[in-house]
Short mmCIF file of C-alpha atoms in Angstrom, two decimals:
data_model
loop_
_atom_site.label_atom_id
_atom_site.label_comp_id
_atom_site.label_asym_id
_atom_site.label_seq_id
_atom_site.Cartn_x
_atom_site.Cartn_y
_atom_site.Cartn_z
CA MET A 1 6.21 -22.44 8.05
CA LYS A 2 4.35 -22.25 4.96
CA ILE A 3 4.31 -18.57 3.15
CA ALA A 4 1.29 -17.64 0.32
CA TYR A 5 2.78 -14.72 -1.25
CA ILE A 6 0.00 -12.37 -3.25
CA SER A 7 2.38 -10.31 -5.77
CA SER A 8 3.21 -9.93 -9.78
CA TYR A 9 5.46 -12.84 -10.54
CA PRO A 10 8.31 -13.74 -13.51
CA PRO A 11 8.52 -14.13 -16.04
CA ARG A 12 6.31 -10.89 -15.49
CA GLU A 13 9.15 -8.64 -15.81
CA CYS A 14 8.09 -5.73 -13.04
CA GLY A 15 10.36 -4.52 -10.29
CA ILE A 16 7.59 -6.35 -7.31
CA ALA A 17 8.16 -9.71 -9.51
CA THR A 18 11.68 -9.22 -9.33
CA PHE A 19 11.42 -8.14 -5.77
CA ASN A 20 8.69 -11.05 -4.96
CA HIS A 21 10.83 -13.45 -6.23
CA ASN A 22 13.90 -13.09 -4.33
CA LEU A 23 12.36 -12.68 -1.23
CA LEU A 24 10.81 -16.02 -1.82
CA ARG A 25 14.00 -17.55 -2.61
CA ALA A 26 15.84 -15.36 0.76
CA ILE A 27 12.58 -16.50 3.45
CA GLY A 28 13.49 -20.27 2.03
CA PHE A 29 17.55 -20.15 3.02
CA ASN A 30 15.92 -20.47 6.62
CA LYS A 31 15.22 -24.69 6.22
CA ASN A 32 14.69 -25.30 9.66
CA ALA A 33 11.66 -22.11 9.16
CA VAL A 34 10.66 -22.41 6.00
CA SER A 35 8.92 -24.90 4.09
CA GLU A 36 9.33 -25.89 0.95
CA GLU A 37 5.80 -26.16 -0.34
CA SER A 38 5.28 -22.27 0.57
CA PHE A 39 3.59 -20.58 -2.92
CA VAL A 40 2.45 -17.42 -5.19
CA VAL A 41 -0.46 -16.19 -5.58
CA ALA A 42 0.08 -14.51 -9.39
CA MET A 43 -0.89 -11.19 -10.27
CA ASN A 44 -1.76 -10.44 -14.13
CA ASP A 45 -1.45 -7.44 -15.90
CA ALA A 46 -4.19 -9.28 -18.73
CA ASP A 47 -7.36 -11.07 -19.17
CA SER A 48 -5.42 -14.36 -19.75
CA ILE A 49 -4.38 -16.95 -17.20
CA ASP A 50 -2.43 -17.87 -19.86
CA GLU A 51 -0.27 -15.14 -20.48
CA TYR A 52 2.41 -16.03 -19.24
CA GLU A 53 4.52 -18.83 -18.51
CA TYR A 54 4.54 -19.41 -14.51
CA PRO A 55 7.18 -21.29 -12.37
CA LYS A 56 5.85 -24.31 -10.46
CA GLU A 57 5.67 -22.49 -7.65
CA VAL A 58 2.30 -20.15 -8.51
CA LYS A 59 -0.89 -21.94 -7.76
CA TYR A 60 -3.09 -19.50 -8.34
CA ILE A 61 -3.32 -16.82 -10.94
CA ILE A 62 -5.70 -13.71 -10.36
CA ARG A 63 -6.79 -11.36 -13.25
CA GLN A 64 -6.23 -7.54 -12.39
CA GLU A 65 -9.38 -6.26 -13.34
CA ASN A 66 -11.46 -9.17 -12.87
CA GLN A 67 -13.09 -8.74 -9.03
CA LYS A 68 -14.20 -12.84 -8.58
CA ASP A 69 -10.50 -13.82 -8.96
CA TYR A 70 -10.09 -11.69 -5.79
CA ILE A 71 -12.94 -13.69 -3.88
CA ARG A 72 -11.77 -17.27 -5.41
CA ALA A 73 -7.77 -16.17 -4.44
CA ALA A 74 -8.88 -15.72 -0.85
CA ASP A 75 -10.70 -19.01 -0.61
CA TYR A 76 -7.68 -20.90 -1.66
CA ILE A 77 -5.25 -19.28 0.27
CA ASN A 78 -7.89 -19.68 3.88
CA THR A 79 -7.97 -23.43 2.58
CA SER A 80 -4.48 -24.51 1.62
CA LEU A 81 -2.43 -24.93 5.54
CA ALA A 82 -0.29 -21.43 4.59
CA ASP A 83 0.94 -20.12 8.51
CA ALA A 84 0.70 -16.60 6.91
CA CYS A 85 0.45 -14.53 3.89
CA ILE A 86 3.08 -11.58 2.69
CA LEU A 87 1.48 -8.80 0.31
CA GLU A 88 3.41 -7.12 -2.46
CA HIS A 89 1.41 -3.43 -2.24
CA GLU A 90 1.91 -1.07 -5.36
CA TYR A 91 -0.83 0.55 -6.30
CA GLY A 92 -0.47 -0.10 -9.80
CA ILE A 93 -0.91 -4.04 -9.94
CA TYR A 94 -3.83 -4.54 -8.40
CA GLY A 95 -7.67 -3.21 -10.24
CA GLY A 96 -9.71 -0.87 -9.60
CA GLU A 97 -9.35 2.62 -8.17
CA SER A 98 -6.61 2.91 -6.88
CA GLY A 99 -6.07 -1.24 -6.32
CA VAL A 100 -9.20 -1.02 -4.46
CA TYR A 101 -10.07 -4.44 -5.69
CA ILE A 102 -7.29 -5.54 -3.40
CA LEU A 103 -9.03 -5.05 -0.26
CA PRO A 104 -12.16 -7.37 -0.13
CA LEU A 105 -9.34 -10.39 -0.80
CA ILE A 106 -7.74 -9.07 2.11
CA ALA A 107 -10.43 -8.60 4.57
CA ARG A 108 -11.41 -12.70 3.83
CA LEU A 109 -8.03 -14.17 4.96
CA GLN A 110 -7.77 -15.83 7.65
CA LYS A 111 -4.14 -15.61 8.29
CA PRO A 112 -2.39 -13.23 9.76
CA LEU A 113 -1.12 -10.83 6.94
CA ILE A 114 2.11 -9.29 6.64
CA THR A 115 2.26 -5.87 3.76
CA ILE A 116 5.53 -4.66 2.40
CA PHE A 117 4.27 -0.95 0.49
CA HIS A 118 6.66 -0.21 -1.74
CA THR A 119 5.16 3.28 -3.05
CA ILE A 120 3.68 5.51 -0.12
CA LEU A 121 3.01 8.61 -1.66
CA LYS A 122 3.54 12.49 0.80
CA ASP A 123 -0.17 13.38 -1.24
CA PRO A 124 -2.24 10.96 -1.32
CA ASN A 125 -6.30 11.12 -2.66
CA HIS A 126 -9.01 10.88 -0.62
CA MET A 127 -8.94 7.03 -2.37
CA GLN A 128 -5.28 5.83 -2.25
CA LEU A 129 -4.89 7.27 1.32
CA THR A 130 -7.99 4.99 2.20
CA VAL A 131 -6.82 2.27 0.36
CA LEU A 132 -4.13 2.04 1.88
CA ARG A 133 -5.00 2.61 5.36
CA GLU A 134 -7.50 -0.08 5.37
CA ILE A 135 -4.64 -2.47 4.30
CA ALA A 136 -2.81 -1.15 6.96
CA LYS A 137 -5.66 -2.14 9.18
CA TYR A 138 -5.73 -5.54 7.82
CA SER A 139 -2.20 -5.96 8.82
CA SER A 140 -0.58 -7.49 11.40
CA ARG A 141 2.48 -6.25 10.61
CA ILE A 142 3.87 -3.69 7.57
CA VAL A 143 6.96 -4.10 6.06
CA VAL A 144 9.11 0.03 4.16
CA MET A 145 11.47 0.12 3.15
CA SER A 146 13.68 3.66 4.45
CA HIS A 147 13.08 5.93 6.91
CA ARG A 148 11.09 7.83 5.12
CA ALA A 149 8.93 5.96 4.68
CA VAL A 150 8.19 4.94 8.57
CA GLY A 151 7.24 8.76 9.19
CA PHE A 152 5.15 9.02 6.43
CA LEU A 153 2.97 5.92 7.61
CA THR A 154 3.15 7.43 11.22
CA SER A 155 2.44 10.69 9.80
CA ILE A 156 0.40 10.62 6.82
CA TYR A 157 -1.28 8.05 7.09
CA GLY A 158 -1.65 7.58 10.94
CA ILE A 159 -0.71 4.16 11.64
CA PRO A 160 0.70 3.43 14.65
CA TYR A 161 4.41 2.86 14.80
CA HIS A 162 4.41 -0.59 16.65
CA LYS A 163 3.33 -2.04 13.35
CA ILE A 164 6.30 -0.76 11.71
CA GLN A 165 8.84 -2.27 10.37
CA LEU A 166 11.91 -1.20 8.20
CA ILE A 167 13.76 -3.81 6.55
CA GLU A 168 16.33 -2.05 3.04
CA HIS A 169 15.56 -3.51 0.25
CA GLY A 170 17.66 -7.01 -0.53
CA VAL A 171 20.73 -6.98 -3.00
CA PRO A 172 22.09 -9.94 -5.03
CA ASP A 173 24.24 -12.31 -2.47
CA LEU A 174 26.77 -12.32 -5.21
CA GLU A 175 30.67 -11.36 -4.98
CA PRO A 176 32.60 -9.69 -8.64
CA LYS A 177 34.02 -11.76 -11.17
CA GLU A 178 37.98 -11.68 -11.74
CA ASN A 179 37.26 -12.72 -15.50
CA ASN A 180 33.99 -10.59 -15.98
CA PRO A 181 32.78 -10.72 -19.26
CA VAL A 182 31.60 -7.78 -19.68
CA LYS A 183 34.39 -6.00 -19.21
CA ASN A 184 35.32 -7.58 -22.82
CA SER A 185 32.51 -6.88 -24.43
CA ILE A 186 32.09 -4.65 -26.90
CA ALA A 187 30.31 -1.70 -25.11
CA PHE A 188 32.82 -1.35 -22.09
CA LYS A 189 36.15 -2.65 -23.18
CA GLY A 190 39.12 0.28 -23.44
CA LYS A 191 36.18 2.34 -22.46
CA LYS A 192 35.04 4.67 -19.48
CA VAL A 193 31.20 3.49 -18.85
CA LEU A 194 29.06 5.42 -17.30
CA PHE A 195 25.37 2.69 -16.91
CA THR A 196 21.50 2.90 -16.26
CA PHE A 197 19.64 -0.34 -16.40
CA GLY A 198 15.52 -1.03 -15.70
CA LEU A 199 12.61 -1.11 -17.81
CA ILE A 200 12.73 2.17 -19.63
CA SER A 201 9.97 5.55 -19.08
CA ARG A 202 9.54 8.97 -19.38
CA ASN A 203 9.99 9.47 -15.27
CA LYS A 204 13.84 7.77 -15.65
CA GLY A 205 15.03 11.17 -16.97
CA LEU A 206 17.86 9.64 -19.35
CA GLU A 207 17.66 12.44 -21.54
CA THR A 208 19.66 14.32 -18.39
CA VAL A 209 22.33 11.93 -18.71
CA ILE A 210 22.30 12.77 -22.84
CA GLU A 211 22.56 15.67 -22.58
CA ALA A 212 25.59 16.03 -20.27
CA LEU A 213 28.01 13.75 -22.37
CA PRO A 214 29.23 16.56 -24.25
CA ALA A 215 30.97 18.23 -21.60
CA ILE A 216 31.87 14.72 -20.48
CA VAL A 217 32.89 13.55 -23.58
CA GLU A 218 35.23 16.42 -24.25
CA LYS A 219 37.13 16.06 -21.05
CA ASN A 220 37.01 12.22 -21.00
CA PRO A 221 36.18 11.07 -24.68
CA ASP A 222 36.45 7.27 -24.74
CA VAL A 223 33.14 7.49 -22.37
CA MET A 224 30.48 5.51 -23.14
CA TYR A 225 27.00 4.97 -21.43
CA VAL A 226 24.96 2.67 -21.49
CA ILE A 227 21.28 1.59 -20.88
CA LEU A 228 20.75 -1.86 -19.85
CA GLY A 229 16.82 -2.61 -20.19
CA THR A 230 13.65 -3.44 -22.01
CA THR A 231 11.07 -0.18 -22.57
CA HIS A 232 8.59 -0.83 -19.73
CA PRO A 233 5.03 -3.33 -21.06
CA GLY A 234 2.91 -0.11 -20.04
CA VAL A 235 4.85 2.17 -22.42
CA ILE A 236 5.21 0.26 -25.27
CA ARG A 237 1.46 -1.00 -24.78
CA ASN A 238 0.14 2.74 -25.00
CA SER A 239 3.67 4.70 -27.28
CA GLY A 240 6.02 1.75 -28.57
CA GLU A 241 9.46 2.68 -28.66
CA GLU A 242 8.50 6.49 -28.67
CA TYR A 243 10.66 7.46 -25.77
CA ARG A 244 14.25 5.45 -26.99
CA ASP A 245 13.21 7.17 -30.13
CA SER A 246 13.13 9.93 -28.55
CA LEU A 247 17.11 9.34 -26.91
CA LYS A 248 18.86 8.25 -29.90
CA ARG A 249 17.68 11.49 -31.71
CA LEU A 250 19.03 13.77 -28.83
CA ALA A 251 22.08 12.10 -29.17
CA LYS A 252 22.96 12.82 -32.28
CA SER A 253 20.95 15.98 -32.60
CA LEU A 254 24.12 16.66 -30.01
CA ASN A 255 26.94 14.31 -31.97
CA VAL A 256 27.62 11.89 -28.54
CA GLU A 257 25.42 8.75 -30.72
CA ALA A 258 29.02 7.21 -30.23
CA ASN A 259 29.04 7.17 -26.98
CA LEU A 260 25.52 6.00 -25.90
CA THR A 261 24.76 2.45 -25.82
CA PHE A 262 21.26 0.82 -25.61
CA ILE A 263 21.47 -2.95 -24.62
CA ASN A 264 17.90 -3.52 -25.61
CA LYS A 265 16.79 -6.41 -22.83
CA PHE A 266 15.82 -8.09 -19.66
CA VAL A 267 18.93 -9.95 -17.79
CA SER A 268 18.85 -12.14 -15.04
CA GLU A 269 20.57 -10.67 -11.62
CA GLU A 270 23.89 -12.72 -11.69
CA GLU A 271 24.22 -10.89 -15.32
CA LEU A 272 23.20 -7.88 -14.28
CA HIS A 273 25.77 -7.67 -11.25
CA ASP A 274 28.26 -8.62 -13.58
CA TYR A 275 27.43 -5.40 -15.65
CA LEU A 276 27.58 -3.01 -11.97
CA THR A 277 30.43 -4.26 -11.47
CA ALA A 278 32.41 -3.53 -14.68
CA CYS A 279 30.80 -0.17 -14.94
CA ASP A 280 33.05 3.17 -13.23
CA MET A 281 29.78 5.20 -12.53
CA TYR A 282 26.33 4.04 -11.76
CA ILE A 283 23.58 6.79 -12.17
CA THR A 284 19.89 7.05 -11.61
CA PRO A 285 18.93 10.47 -12.88
CA TYR A 286 15.39 9.99 -11.90
CA LEU A 287 12.89 13.12 -12.32
CA ASN A 288 10.55 12.44 -9.03
CA GLU A 289 11.36 12.96 -6.24
CA ALA A 290 9.03 11.15 -4.82
CA GLN A 291 10.26 7.79 -5.11
CA ILE A 292 10.72 6.03 -1.48
CA THR A 293 12.20 2.66 -2.86
CA SER A 294 14.82 1.87 -5.54
CA GLY A 295 15.43 -1.24 -5.87
CA THR A 296 17.74 -0.82 -8.59
CA LEU A 297 19.20 2.23 -6.44
CA SER A 298 19.90 -0.92 -4.06
CA TYR A 299 21.39 -3.12 -6.76
CA ALA A 300 24.27 -0.80 -7.49
CA VAL A 301 24.66 0.11 -3.83
CA GLY A 302 24.48 -3.63 -3.03
CA ALA A 303 27.29 -4.72 -6.03
CA GLY A 304 29.98 -1.91 -4.73
CA ALA A 305 29.34 0.17 -7.92
CA ALA A 306 29.78 4.43 -8.14
CA VAL A 307 26.31 6.12 -7.73
CA VAL A 308 25.43 9.74 -9.03
CA SER A 309 22.22 10.50 -8.51
CA THR A 310 19.17 13.20 -8.37
CA PRO A 311 17.65 13.44 -4.70
CA TYR A 312 14.71 11.35 -4.53
CA TRP A 313 13.94 10.57 -1.41
CA HIS A 314 15.91 6.83 -1.08
CA ALA A 315 18.87 8.02 -3.16
CA GLN A 316 19.43 10.81 -0.38
CA GLU A 317 18.99 8.23 2.17
CA LEU A 318 21.05 5.03 1.11
CA LEU A 319 23.68 7.48 -1.04
CA SER A 320 24.57 9.09 2.84
CA ASP A 321 27.95 9.11 4.60
CA GLN A 322 30.04 8.88 0.80
CA ARG A 323 28.42 6.25 -0.55
CA GLY A 324 27.65 8.35 -3.39
CA LYS A 325 26.76 11.82 -5.06
CA LEU A 326 23.67 13.94 -5.79
CA PHE A 327 22.50 16.38 -9.01
CA ASP A 328 19.78 18.24 -8.48
CA PHE A 329 17.19 17.12 -11.32
CA LYS A 330 17.96 17.92 -15.00
CA LYS A 331 20.77 19.53 -13.83
CA SER A 332 22.71 18.01 -16.98
CA ALA A 333 25.76 20.65 -16.36
CA GLU A 334 25.87 19.59 -12.48
CA LEU A 335 26.55 15.90 -13.42
CA ALA A 336 28.53 16.29 -16.42
CA GLU A 337 31.05 18.01 -13.61
CA ILE A 338 30.40 15.26 -11.06
CA VAL A 339 31.55 12.99 -13.21
CA ASN A 340 34.31 14.65 -14.30
CA GLU A 341 36.05 15.58 -10.76
CA LEU A 342 35.68 11.41 -10.10
CA PHE A 343 37.26 10.90 -13.26
CA ALA A 344 39.41 12.86 -12.34
CA ASP A 345 40.78 11.15 -9.20
CA GLU A 346 40.32 7.78 -8.99
CA SER A 347 41.33 7.60 -5.48
CA LYS A 348 37.04 9.17 -4.86
CA LEU A 349 36.05 6.57 -7.05
CA LYS A 350 37.50 4.11 -5.34
CA GLU A 351 36.13 5.36 -2.43
CA LEU A 352 32.59 5.14 -3.05
CA LYS A 353 32.90 1.97 -4.72
CA ALA A 354 34.59 1.02 -1.52
CA ASN A 355 31.77 2.59 1.62
CA ALA A 356 29.02 1.12 -0.79
CA PHE A 357 30.28 -2.02 -1.43
CA GLU A 358 30.41 -2.01 2.72
CA TYR A 359 27.29 -0.99 3.05
CA GLY A 360 25.80 -3.62 0.97
CA LEU A 361 27.23 -6.64 2.81
CA HIS A 362 24.16 -6.51 5.23
CA LEU A 363 21.65 -5.94 2.65
CA ARG A 364 22.08 -8.82 0.92
CA TRP A 365 19.02 -11.84 0.79
CA PRO A 366 20.44 -14.20 2.89
CA SER A 367 20.60 -11.55 5.47
CA THR A 368 17.01 -9.91 4.36
CA GLY A 369 15.25 -13.64 4.44
CA ASP A 370 16.46 -13.53 8.40
CA VAL A 371 14.74 -11.15 9.06
CA PHE A 372 11.76 -11.48 7.91
CA VAL A 373 11.74 -14.69 9.35
CA ASP A 374 11.59 -12.85 12.84
CA VAL A 375 8.80 -10.85 11.38
CA LEU A 376 7.12 -13.48 9.79
CA ASN A 377 7.55 -15.57 13.32
CA GLU A 378 6.13 -12.66 15.70
CA ALA A 379 3.54 -12.16 13.35
CA ILE A 380 1.95 -15.78 13.59
CA ASP A 381 2.36 -16.12 17.38
CA LYS A 382 0.70 -12.90 17.76
CA TYR A 383 -2.56 -13.93 15.60
CA LEU A 384 -2.71 -17.57 17.47
CA SER A 385 -2.42 -15.74 20.59
CA GLU A 386 -5.13 -13.12 19.19
CA LYS A 387 -7.22 -15.76 17.85
CA GLU A 388 -7.12 -17.49 20.94
CA THR A 389 -8.11 -15.31 23.26
CA GLY A 390 -10.48 -14.36 20.71
CA GLY A 391 -12.04 -17.91 20.82
CA LYS A 392 -13.19 -17.15 24.60
CA PRO A 393 -15.70 -14.88 24.88
CA ILE A 394 -15.60 -12.55 28.23
CA ILE A 395 -19.13 -13.44 28.80
CA ASP A 396 -20.58 -17.81 28.81
CA PRO A 397 -23.13 -16.56 25.70
CA ASP A 398 -25.07 -20.40 27.01
CA ILE A 399 -26.30 -18.85 30.69
CA MET A 400 -26.82 -15.01 29.46
CA PRO A 401 -31.09 -14.71 28.89
CA ALA A 402 -32.60 -14.30 25.51
CA PHE A 403 -32.78 -11.41 24.02
CA ASN A 404 -36.08 -8.99 24.92
CA LEU A 405 -37.10 -5.73 24.47
CA ALA A 406 -39.34 -5.96 27.41
CA HIS A 407 -37.66 -3.09 29.64
CA ILE A 408 -37.89 -0.84 26.32
CA GLN A 409 -41.85 -1.16 26.32
CA ARG A 410 -41.51 -0.06 29.44
CA LEU A 411 -39.57 3.14 29.02
CA THR A 412 -42.03 3.35 25.63
CA ASP A 413 -45.67 5.11 25.78
CA ASP A 414 -47.39 6.77 22.50
CA THR A 415 -45.47 9.79 22.64
CA GLY A 416 -42.51 8.15 22.59
CA ILE A 417 -38.64 6.41 24.85
CA VAL A 418 -38.58 8.18 28.34
CA GLN A 419 -35.23 9.75 29.71
CA HIS A 420 -34.46 7.78 32.64
CA ALA A 421 -35.87 5.04 35.08
CA LYS A 422 -35.52 4.55 38.48
CA TYR A 423 -35.40 0.72 39.74
CA GLY A 424 -36.21 0.07 36.67
CA ILE A 425 -39.36 1.95 37.05
CA PRO A 426 -40.21 4.55 34.05
CA ASN A 427 -39.25 8.46 35.33
CA LEU A 428 -42.20 10.39 34.02
CA LYS A 429 -40.33 13.70 35.47
CA GLU A 430 -37.83 13.81 33.54
CA GLY A 431 -39.59 13.63 29.91
CA TYR A 432 -38.56 12.94 26.95
CA CYS A 433 -35.15 13.87 24.80
CA VAL A 434 -34.60 13.40 21.12
CA ASP A 435 -30.90 12.24 21.47
CA ASP A 436 -32.38 8.86 23.20
CA ASN A 437 -35.01 8.22 20.73
CA ALA A 438 -32.67 8.01 18.08
CA ARG A 439 -30.78 6.12 20.12
CA ALA A 440 -34.03 4.12 20.68
CA LEU A 441 -34.55 3.80 17.27
CA ILE A 442 -31.31 1.89 15.89
CA LEU A 443 -31.76 0.03 18.50
CA THR A 444 -35.47 -1.60 17.14
CA ILE A 445 -33.50 -1.24 13.97
CA LEU A 446 -30.78 -3.73 14.64
CA ALA A 447 -33.27 -5.77 16.74
CA TYR A 448 -35.71 -6.50 13.41
CA GLN A 449 -32.66 -7.31 11.23
CA GLN A 450 -31.03 -9.15 13.82
CA ASN A 451 -34.29 -11.02 15.21
CA LYS A 452 -37.25 -10.17 12.71
CA SER A 453 -38.46 -8.96 16.10
CA LYS A 454 -42.41 -8.04 15.30
CA VAL A 455 -42.15 -6.12 19.04
CA ALA A 456 -39.04 -4.25 17.14
CA LEU A 457 -41.59 -3.25 14.22
CA ASP A 458 -44.26 -1.76 16.36
CA LEU A 459 -41.92 -0.10 18.13
CA LEU A 460 -39.90 1.42 15.55
CA PRO A 461 -42.39 3.95 14.06
CA ILE A 462 -43.57 5.41 17.74
CA TYR A 463 -39.36 6.77 17.82
CA LEU A 464 -39.84 7.96 13.72
CA SER A 465 -42.82 10.37 15.12
CA TYR A 466 -41.02 11.39 17.86
CA ILE A 467 -37.49 13.07 16.32
CA GLN A 468 -40.52 14.50 13.23
CA TYR A 469 -42.78 15.88 15.82
CA MET A 470 -39.06 17.57 17.43
CA GLN A 471 -37.89 19.12 13.74
CA CYS A 472 -38.11 22.80 13.53
CA ASP A 473 -39.53 24.84 10.27
CA ASP A 474 -36.15 25.67 9.22
CA GLY A 475 -34.43 21.27 9.56
CA ASN A 476 -32.98 21.28 12.54
CA PHE A 477 -34.45 20.05 16.25
CA ARG A 478 -35.32 20.29 19.59
CA ASN A 479 -34.00 17.75 22.04
CA PHE A 480 -35.95 18.52 25.55
CA LEU A 481 -40.42 17.32 25.56
CA SER A 482 -41.87 17.22 28.94
CA PHE A 483 -44.04 14.52 29.43
CA ARG A 484 -47.23 17.12 29.76
CA ARG A 485 -45.85 17.47 25.95
CA GLU A 486 -44.27 20.95 25.89
CA TYR A 487 -41.43 21.92 23.90
CA LEU A 488 -38.45 22.40 26.86
CA ASP A 489 -35.81 24.09 24.19
CA GLU A 490 -35.99 25.82 21.43
CA VAL A 491 -32.83 24.36 19.49
CA GLY A 492 -31.12 20.85 20.34
CA THR A 493 -27.31 20.36 21.00
CA GLU A 494 -25.12 20.18 18.09
CA ASP A 495 -24.42 16.26 20.45
CA SER A 496 -28.74 15.28 19.47
CA PHE A 497 -28.74 17.18 16.11
CA GLY A 498 -25.53 14.21 15.48
CA ARG A 499 -27.21 11.37 16.33
CA THR A 500 -30.74 12.02 14.86
CA ILE A 501 -28.91 12.50 11.50
CA TRP A 502 -27.19 9.29 12.08
CA SER A 503 -30.42 7.77 13.11
CA LEU A 504 -32.36 8.94 9.90
CA GLY A 505 -29.60 8.20 7.84
CA TYR A 506 -29.17 4.21 9.45
CA LEU A 507 -33.14 4.02 8.74
CA ILE A 508 -32.90 4.95 5.38
CA ASN A 509 -29.84 2.72 4.16
CA ASN A 510 -31.99 -0.49 6.64
CA ALA A 511 -35.39 0.22 6.71
CA PRO A 512 -38.05 -2.52 7.07
CA ASN A 513 -40.55 -1.38 5.04
CA ASN A 514 -39.99 1.93 2.01
CA SER A 515 -42.79 4.12 4.26
CA TYR A 516 -40.79 4.65 6.51
CA ARG A 517 -37.35 4.96 4.40
CA GLU A 518 -39.51 7.25 2.29
CA PHE A 519 -40.53 9.42 6.07
CA ALA A 520 -36.86 9.24 7.06
CA LYS A 521 -35.67 10.42 4.38
CA GLU A 522 -37.74 13.42 4.49
CA LEU A 523 -36.40 14.10 7.81
CA PHE A 524 -33.83 13.97 6.87
CA LEU A 525 -32.59 16.38 3.62
CA ARG A 526 -35.02 18.90 5.55
CA SER A 527 -32.40 18.99 7.61
CA VAL A 528 -29.54 19.33 5.45
CA PRO A 529 -28.50 22.99 5.81
CA HIS A 530 -27.61 22.54 9.33
CA PHE A 531 -24.72 19.90 8.25
CA GLN A 532 -22.33 22.86 8.50
#
């Protein structure tokens, strides 16, 4: 099984990039099922394809705002020998409004698509809702990482439950080191360490921890708060190190600058694991409740850290059953109280670590990779089965008669198409209706588009003329007309009105000449007041 991945990818510093790198390796652990020739289509956040020095598994690069790159990437994947495609989805890594540029790519794919949604919004705008629904429509399976995400997809986005697979965020398959080098580092040695890591930006709420430090230091003067990570590249581009500098000024104003250490680097997973197993508590003070997945939180739990966090969605779920502690958003006093209580009760601190470590065992990447392999196999089997079924038409087109409009011509006179026929003979007693003439108008447009039928072109103005004759002075439409050309109603049904508007709109968009388009547009615009 050969897999094509669409995602950001290292060395780009991005949580999705790291996740996809780990997923590729985790799925690749299953040598019996997965080919070493699996490859990555990498998303670039720059105009140059030379922005990053990618490893050999990256075979194609998409520049985020270059729409042609997406089309070429789809063609590349289709001509490869990939059996399936995995799409890592985060609105911000794809171009266009709400990442809409990814849609033409997946629409052209001729492979089963498995999509991993990293962000699922509770209150999406129209574009965000539309983009996610379209991606889901083209996906054979959808993977999310929390129970809440499953609920959002079904209740808010209307995605069928059977399409969704819950697979929790994977974590490194590492054990604590007996001689952890981090414990002997300057920031950790002889200290009670509070720790946070990740790309730094204002929504991380790091100021909440710094504001809690005076009350913590008062009871635990040997406390050190260590913040590991570089500033988010997007933040650097827009405002430099403004946020980091503001945190330093805040610590100085509170006289806790000696209890704060920044380690400004992007570390390997092994080194990160050393930090997590060396710290006393891991803190995620995020400000936004609407975070449905947090890789940093998963890593901390997987490493067996004692986690103290604000109650964003993923934290509520992952830290339940005594796997961590929660404090309210921006409540530094509450955070200080929890930290001091845990430092005062070492048994409670050890219990949190043990519970987290035990739960984290089933999150390790090899186990997660095996679940993904099962999902891939199911998606591929279903895709091939549907493709095989779809390749056998229910009716052999070779035995079908050639397309012709003879019966439509028989039912049509110079007024319009009659409502009914009996044994193929027009039943003139039933007269005409705008409903059927709207249908006939759409039929003739399609017949001309697909077959260049001159007969269709001759019939089209008859149906259009009938619709015009049935329009009232106020723009609404009557429906029924007798064979004697007498109106049989004053106003038609909502159903007939809707179908008439549909036919006019279809003609405006697909008119064979400008005269028909303008004629239809006049009728359409006159009817607009009745849309409500």
